[in-house]
mmCIF file of C-alpha atoms in Angstrom:
data_model
loop_
_atom_site.group_PDB
_atom_site.id
_atom_site.type_symbol
_atom_site.label_atom_id
_atom_site.label_comp_id
_atom_site.label_asym_id
_atom_site.label_seq_id
_atom_site.Cartn_x
_atom_site.Cartn_y
_atom_site.Cartn_z
ATOM 1 C CA MET B 1 90.208 154.735 68.507
ATOM 2 C CA GLU B 2 88.794 158.236 68.074
ATOM 3 C CA SER B 3 90.540 158.596 64.708
ATOM 4 C CA LEU B 4 89.075 155.320 63.487
ATOM 5 C CA LEU B 5 85.590 156.356 64.601
ATOM 6 C CA PHE B 6 86.036 159.730 62.906
ATOM 7 C CA PHE B 7 86.851 158.087 59.567
ATOM 8 C CA LEU B 8 84.147 155.440 60.022
ATOM 9 C CA GLN B 9 81.593 158.246 60.069
ATOM 10 C CA GLY B 10 83.493 160.914 58.105
ATOM 11 C CA ILE B 11 84.174 159.012 54.890
ATOM 12 C CA PRO B 12 80.549 157.966 54.228
ATOM 13 C CA GLU B 13 79.319 161.441 55.191
ATOM 14 C CA SER B 14 81.799 163.205 52.889
ATOM 15 C CA ALA B 15 81.057 160.716 50.111
ATOM 16 C CA GLY B 16 77.346 161.383 50.680
ATOM 17 C CA ILE B 17 77.845 165.132 50.255
ATOM 18 C CA VAL B 18 79.752 164.525 47.004
ATOM 19 C CA ALA B 19 77.241 161.949 45.719
ATOM 20 C CA VAL B 20 74.150 164.059 46.428
ATOM 21 C CA SER B 21 75.860 167.106 44.912
ATOM 22 C CA LEU B 22 76.663 165.168 41.732
ATOM 23 C CA ALA B 23 73.133 163.751 41.566
ATOM 24 C CA VAL B 24 71.582 167.215 41.978
ATOM 25 C CA ALA B 25 73.895 168.486 39.213
ATOM 26 C CA ARG B 26 72.724 165.508 37.107
ATOM 27 C CA VAL B 27 76.176 163.997 36.819
ATOM 28 C CA PRO B 28 76.390 160.174 36.686
ATOM 29 C CA LEU B 29 77.494 158.661 39.984
ATOM 30 C CA ARG B 30 80.927 157.074 39.666
ATOM 31 C CA TRP B 31 81.387 155.407 43.017
ATOM 32 C CA GLY B 32 85.149 154.939 42.781
ATOM 33 C CA ARG B 33 85.665 158.669 42.371
ATOM 34 C CA ILE B 34 83.026 159.520 44.957
ATOM 35 C CA LEU B 35 84.554 157.264 47.617
ATOM 36 C CA LEU B 36 88.083 158.488 46.844
ATOM 37 C CA ILE B 37 87.060 162.144 47.128
ATOM 38 C CA GLY B 38 85.025 161.323 50.247
ATOM 39 C CA ALA B 39 88.084 159.729 51.858
ATOM 40 C CA LEU B 40 90.353 162.631 50.863
ATOM 41 C CA LEU B 41 87.857 165.183 52.171
ATOM 42 C CA ALA B 42 87.494 163.268 55.446
ATOM 43 C CA LEU B 43 91.290 163.200 55.833
ATOM 44 C CA LEU B 44 91.518 166.929 55.139
ATOM 45 C CA ILE B 45 88.701 167.669 57.593
ATOM 46 C CA PHE B 46 90.448 165.543 60.216
ATOM 47 C CA MET B 47 93.661 167.549 59.758
ATOM 48 C CA ILE B 48 91.890 170.934 59.815
ATOM 49 C CA ARG B 49 89.961 170.021 62.966
ATOM 50 C CA ALA B 50 93.244 169.146 64.672
ATOM 51 C CA LEU B 51 94.529 172.688 64.072
ATOM 52 C CA PRO B 52 93.575 175.702 66.195
ATOM 53 C CA PHE B 53 91.115 177.156 63.679
ATOM 54 C CA THR B 54 87.625 178.442 64.293
ATOM 55 C CA PHE B 55 85.124 175.605 64.591
ATOM 56 C CA GLY B 56 83.173 175.250 61.360
ATOM 57 C CA LEU B 57 86.039 176.231 59.076
ATOM 58 C CA HIS B 58 86.452 172.588 58.098
ATOM 59 C CA THR B 59 82.871 172.559 56.805
ATOM 60 C CA MET B 60 83.403 175.593 54.590
ATOM 61 C CA VAL B 61 86.655 174.140 53.238
ATOM 62 C CA MET B 62 84.938 170.831 52.471
ATOM 63 C CA LEU B 63 82.039 172.509 50.681
ATOM 64 C CA LEU B 64 84.310 174.746 48.620
ATOM 65 C CA LEU B 65 86.572 171.821 47.686
ATOM 66 C CA THR B 66 83.514 169.832 46.633
ATOM 67 C CA VAL B 67 82.439 172.732 44.401
ATOM 68 C CA LEU B 68 85.958 172.852 42.958
ATOM 69 C CA PHE B 69 85.984 169.085 42.382
ATOM 70 C CA ILE B 70 82.654 169.153 40.536
ATOM 71 C CA THR B 71 83.582 172.215 38.487
ATOM 72 C CA LYS B 72 86.990 170.852 37.444
ATOM 73 C CA THR B 73 86.009 167.242 36.718
ATOM 74 C CA THR B 74 82.593 167.725 35.103
ATOM 75 C CA TYR B 75 80.975 170.103 32.647
ATOM 76 C CA THR B 76 78.841 171.552 35.446
ATOM 77 C CA SER B 77 78.958 175.347 35.743
ATOM 78 C CA LEU B 78 80.327 177.023 38.848
ATOM 79 C CA THR B 79 76.884 178.361 39.761
ATOM 80 C CA LYS B 80 75.192 174.980 39.378
ATOM 81 C CA SER B 81 78.007 173.366 41.396
ATOM 82 C CA PHE B 82 77.505 175.845 44.252
ATOM 83 C CA VAL B 83 73.751 175.263 44.255
ATOM 84 C CA ALA B 84 74.168 171.475 44.178
ATOM 85 C CA VAL B 85 76.759 171.405 46.969
ATOM 86 C CA PHE B 86 74.843 173.746 49.246
ATOM 87 C CA ALA B 87 71.611 171.827 48.588
ATOM 88 C CA SER B 88 73.352 168.633 49.677
ATOM 89 C CA ALA B 89 74.786 170.381 52.765
ATOM 90 C CA LEU B 90 71.279 171.580 53.623
ATOM 91 C CA LEU B 91 69.962 168.036 53.223
ATOM 92 C CA LEU B 92 72.705 166.698 55.498
ATOM 93 C CA ALA B 93 72.002 169.348 58.140
ATOM 94 C CA THR B 94 68.280 168.551 58.023
ATOM 95 C CA LEU B 95 68.907 164.815 58.317
ATOM 96 C CA GLU B 96 71.302 165.405 61.216
ATOM 97 C CA ILE B 97 68.765 167.471 63.127
ATOM 98 C CA LEU B 98 65.914 165.031 62.544
ATOM 99 C CA LEU B 99 67.914 161.893 63.273
ATOM 100 C CA HIS B 100 69.713 163.326 66.289
ATOM 101 C CA GLU B 101 66.395 164.380 67.820
ATOM 102 C CA PHE B 102 64.986 160.934 67.086
ATOM 103 C CA PHE B 103 67.944 159.143 68.690
ATOM 104 C CA PHE B 104 68.046 161.524 71.665
ATOM 105 C CA SER B 105 64.410 160.753 72.427
ATOM 106 C CA LEU B 106 64.897 157.034 71.746
ATOM 107 C CA ILE B 107 67.955 156.658 73.984
ATOM 108 C CA GLY B 108 66.554 158.911 76.685
ATOM 109 C CA LEU B 109 69.900 160.382 77.701
ATOM 110 C CA GLU B 110 70.678 164.057 78.005
ATOM 111 C CA THR B 111 72.208 165.624 74.915
ATOM 112 C CA GLN B 112 75.386 166.533 76.795
ATOM 113 C CA LYS B 113 75.952 162.911 77.885
ATOM 114 C CA ILE B 114 75.544 161.660 74.329
ATOM 115 C CA VAL B 115 77.869 164.312 72.891
ATOM 116 C CA SER B 116 80.525 163.538 75.514
ATOM 117 C CA ASP B 117 80.488 159.808 74.626
ATOM 118 C CA TYR B 118 82.488 159.816 71.378
ATOM 119 C CA LEU B 119 81.469 156.286 70.360
ATOM 120 C CA ILE B 120 77.729 156.918 70.705
ATOM 121 C CA TRP B 121 78.073 160.340 69.077
ATOM 122 C CA LYS B 122 79.794 158.908 65.990
ATOM 123 C CA LEU B 123 77.420 155.947 65.748
ATOM 124 C CA ILE B 124 74.445 158.315 65.835
ATOM 125 C CA GLY B 125 76.045 160.113 62.866
ATOM 126 C CA LEU B 126 76.199 157.015 60.667
ATOM 127 C CA PRO B 127 72.535 156.762 59.582
ATOM 128 C CA GLN B 128 72.432 160.184 57.920
ATOM 129 C CA ALA B 129 75.690 159.422 56.109
ATOM 130 C CA PHE B 130 74.202 156.291 54.568
ATOM 131 C CA LEU B 131 70.871 158.029 53.927
ATOM 132 C CA MET B 132 72.773 160.625 51.898
ATOM 133 C CA LEU B 133 74.169 157.842 49.692
ATOM 134 C CA ILE B 134 70.688 156.353 49.260
ATOM 135 C CA VAL B 135 69.214 159.779 48.446
ATOM 136 C CA SER B 136 71.883 160.309 45.772
ATOM 137 C CA ILE B 137 70.880 157.040 44.108
ATOM 138 C CA LEU B 138 67.190 158.000 44.243
ATOM 139 C CA ILE B 139 67.869 161.452 42.789
ATOM 140 C CA SER B 140 69.849 159.884 39.927
ATOM 141 C CA TRP B 141 67.088 157.377 39.363
ATOM 142 C CA PHE B 142 64.323 160.002 39.118
ATOM 143 C CA TYR B 143 66.350 162.723 37.388
ATOM 144 C CA LYS B 144 68.419 160.950 34.790
ATOM 145 C CA PRO B 145 72.002 162.226 34.713
ATOM 146 C CA PHE B 146 73.623 163.588 31.573
ATOM 147 C CA GLU B 147 75.871 160.779 30.328
ATOM 148 C CA SER B 148 78.508 163.163 28.974
ATOM 149 C CA ALA B 149 78.727 165.248 32.152
ATOM 150 C CA TRP B 150 82.192 163.978 33.193
ATOM 151 C CA LYS B 151 85.238 165.483 31.530
ATOM 152 C CA LYS B 152 87.605 163.015 29.912
#
């Protein structure tokens, strides 16, 4: 059950990081690729979190792999890829803080009780994942992507 909940929240969140990063880099959003990379990143994060590594390492690995993905599959420079990925990570962190505070005050439970209930904790994480996907669409709508940004 916990694995299913992890992927239920992890795939959209990872796909959101990739999508916002591509939108910031002005690369057209190709949802098949975005969802595939999001699923692969979520699987990798799941495996890393199961190992006895320092907490947070999975985040750095995901961000660096997203930079590598963008750099290798598009004509985006390494510098622009780093900026785009870290901007999307900053957006996700901001959304998480704002939405968690909102839900904590709405539910009225102590933070520790919410964190210890895996189902509630993962469900609280879903809105920012889907907001990331919506933000990526809005960014692409306002800042038109370069049509030839993907490598063949």
